[in-house]
PDB file of C-alpha atoms in Angstrom:
ATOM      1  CA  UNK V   1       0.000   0.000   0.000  1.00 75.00           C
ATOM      2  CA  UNK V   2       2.289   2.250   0.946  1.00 73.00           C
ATOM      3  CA  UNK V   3       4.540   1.675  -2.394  1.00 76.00           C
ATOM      4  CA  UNK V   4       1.595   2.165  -4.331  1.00 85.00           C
ATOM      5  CA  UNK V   5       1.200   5.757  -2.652  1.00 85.00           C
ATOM      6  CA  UNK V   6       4.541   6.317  -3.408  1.00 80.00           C
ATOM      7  CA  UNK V   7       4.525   5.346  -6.951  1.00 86.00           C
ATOM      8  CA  UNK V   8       1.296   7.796  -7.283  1.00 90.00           C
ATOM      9  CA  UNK V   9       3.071  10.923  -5.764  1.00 89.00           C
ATOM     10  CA  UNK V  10       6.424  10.348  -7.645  1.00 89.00           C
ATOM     11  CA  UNK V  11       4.264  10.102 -10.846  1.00 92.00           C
ATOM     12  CA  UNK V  12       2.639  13.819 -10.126  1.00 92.00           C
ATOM     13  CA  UNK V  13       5.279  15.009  -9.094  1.00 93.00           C
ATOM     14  CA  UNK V  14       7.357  13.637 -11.738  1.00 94.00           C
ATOM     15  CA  UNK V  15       4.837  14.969 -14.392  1.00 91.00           C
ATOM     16  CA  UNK V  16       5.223  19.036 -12.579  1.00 90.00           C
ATOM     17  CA  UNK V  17       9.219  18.779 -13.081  1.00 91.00           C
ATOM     18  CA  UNK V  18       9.099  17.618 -16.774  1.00 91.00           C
ATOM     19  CA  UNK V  19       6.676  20.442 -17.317  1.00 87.00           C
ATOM     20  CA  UNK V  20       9.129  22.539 -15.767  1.00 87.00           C
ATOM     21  CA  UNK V  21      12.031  21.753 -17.719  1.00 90.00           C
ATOM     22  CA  UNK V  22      10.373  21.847 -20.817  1.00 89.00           C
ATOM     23  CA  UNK V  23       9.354  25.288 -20.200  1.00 86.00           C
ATOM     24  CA  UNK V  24      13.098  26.155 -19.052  1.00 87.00           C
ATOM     25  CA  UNK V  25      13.792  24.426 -22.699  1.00 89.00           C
ATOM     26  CA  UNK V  26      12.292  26.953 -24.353  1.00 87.00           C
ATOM     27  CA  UNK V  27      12.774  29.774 -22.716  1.00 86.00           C
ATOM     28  CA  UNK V  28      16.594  28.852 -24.244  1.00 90.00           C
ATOM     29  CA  UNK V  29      15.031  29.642 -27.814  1.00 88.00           C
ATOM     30  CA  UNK V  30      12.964  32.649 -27.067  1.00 86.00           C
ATOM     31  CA  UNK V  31      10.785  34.643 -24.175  1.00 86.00           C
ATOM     32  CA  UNK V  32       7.924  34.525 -26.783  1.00 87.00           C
ATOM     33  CA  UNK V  33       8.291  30.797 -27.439  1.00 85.00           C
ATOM     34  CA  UNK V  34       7.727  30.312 -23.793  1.00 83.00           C
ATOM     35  CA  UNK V  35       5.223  32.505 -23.053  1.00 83.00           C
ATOM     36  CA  UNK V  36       3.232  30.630 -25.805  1.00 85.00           C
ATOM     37  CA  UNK V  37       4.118  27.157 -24.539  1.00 85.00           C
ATOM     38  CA  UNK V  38       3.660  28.163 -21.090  1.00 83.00           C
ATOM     39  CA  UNK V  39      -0.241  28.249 -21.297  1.00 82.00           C
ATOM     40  CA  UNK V  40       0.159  24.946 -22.475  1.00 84.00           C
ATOM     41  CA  UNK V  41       3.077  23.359 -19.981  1.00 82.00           C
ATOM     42  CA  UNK V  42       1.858  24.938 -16.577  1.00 80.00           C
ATOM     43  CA  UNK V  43      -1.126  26.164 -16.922  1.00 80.00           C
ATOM     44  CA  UNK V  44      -3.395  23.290 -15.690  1.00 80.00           C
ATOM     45  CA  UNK V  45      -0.588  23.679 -13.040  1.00 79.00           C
ATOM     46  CA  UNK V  46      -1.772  26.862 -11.698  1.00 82.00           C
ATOM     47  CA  UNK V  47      -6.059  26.042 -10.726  1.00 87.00           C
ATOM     48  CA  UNK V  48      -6.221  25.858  -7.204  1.00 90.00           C
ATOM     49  CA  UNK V  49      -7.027  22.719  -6.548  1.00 90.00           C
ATOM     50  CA  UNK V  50      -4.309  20.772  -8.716  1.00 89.00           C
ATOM     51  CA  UNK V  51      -1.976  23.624  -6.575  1.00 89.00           C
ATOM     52  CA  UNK V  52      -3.335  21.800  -3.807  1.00 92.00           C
ATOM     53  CA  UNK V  53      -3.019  18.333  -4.871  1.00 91.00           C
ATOM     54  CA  UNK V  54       0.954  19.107  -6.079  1.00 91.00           C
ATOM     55  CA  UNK V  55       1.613  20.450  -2.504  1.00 93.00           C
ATOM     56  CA  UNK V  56      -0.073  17.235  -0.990  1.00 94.00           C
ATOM     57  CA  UNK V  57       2.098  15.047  -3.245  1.00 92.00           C
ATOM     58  CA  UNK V  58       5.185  16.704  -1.756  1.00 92.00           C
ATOM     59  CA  UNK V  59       4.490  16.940   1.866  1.00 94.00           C
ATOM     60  CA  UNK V  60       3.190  12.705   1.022  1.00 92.00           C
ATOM     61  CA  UNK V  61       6.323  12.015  -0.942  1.00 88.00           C
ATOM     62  CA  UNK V  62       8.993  13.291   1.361  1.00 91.00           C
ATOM     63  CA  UNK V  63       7.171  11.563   5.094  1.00 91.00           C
ATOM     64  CA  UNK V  64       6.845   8.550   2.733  1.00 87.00           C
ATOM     65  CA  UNK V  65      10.682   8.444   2.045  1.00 82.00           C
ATOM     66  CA  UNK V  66      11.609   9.047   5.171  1.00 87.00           C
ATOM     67  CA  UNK V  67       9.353   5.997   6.272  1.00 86.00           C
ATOM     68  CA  UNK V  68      10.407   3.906   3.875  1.00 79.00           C
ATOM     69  CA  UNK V  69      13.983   4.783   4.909  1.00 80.00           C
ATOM     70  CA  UNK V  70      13.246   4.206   8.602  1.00 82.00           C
ATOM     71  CA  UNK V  71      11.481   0.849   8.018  1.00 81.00           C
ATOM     72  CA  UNK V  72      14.300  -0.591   6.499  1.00 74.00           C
ATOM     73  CA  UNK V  73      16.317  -3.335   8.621  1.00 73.00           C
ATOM     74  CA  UNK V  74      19.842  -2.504   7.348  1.00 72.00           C
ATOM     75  CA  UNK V  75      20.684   0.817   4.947  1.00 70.00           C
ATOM     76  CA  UNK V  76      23.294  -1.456   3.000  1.00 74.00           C
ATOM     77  CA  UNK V  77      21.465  -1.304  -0.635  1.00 74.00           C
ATOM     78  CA  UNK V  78      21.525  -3.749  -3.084  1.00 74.00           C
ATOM     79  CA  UNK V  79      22.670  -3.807  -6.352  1.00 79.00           C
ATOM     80  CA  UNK V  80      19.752  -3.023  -8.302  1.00 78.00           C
ATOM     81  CA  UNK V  81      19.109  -0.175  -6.040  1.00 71.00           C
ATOM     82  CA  UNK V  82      22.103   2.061  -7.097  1.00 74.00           C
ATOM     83  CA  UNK V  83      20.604   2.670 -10.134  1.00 66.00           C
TER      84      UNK V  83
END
């Protein structure tokens, strides 16, 4: 369950920072380029409640990872970890 969650709030939040750097892509062409592209990149970012949800997916993400880091019965990782 609580690797599901996890999945889920790295996936939104994963989504926000790709938006992100896209729109730092293009603002590496031209300001117009990215004011165009912006409506497109982060505007569904900016309602109110998806604001809400993306702030919910952080504060979730970071007490997950620090459970999942807790719960752990030796911090040696494996091999398939390190990548």
């Amino acid at each position: 369950m609580l690797l599901k969650l996890h999945l889920i709030n790295e996936l939104i939040l994963f989504a926000f920072v790709t938006c992100h750097i896209i729109s730092h892509i293009f603002v590496l062409y031209s300001i117009e380029l990215m004011d165009d592209a912006h409506v497109y990149l982060l505007g569904s970012w900016r309602y109110p409640s998806v604001n809400i949800l993306l702030v919910i997916a952080v504060i979730t993400h970071i007490f997950l990872a620090l459970k999942l880091i807790f719960i752990r019965r030796t911090y040696k990782l494996a091999n398939w970890q390190w990548l």
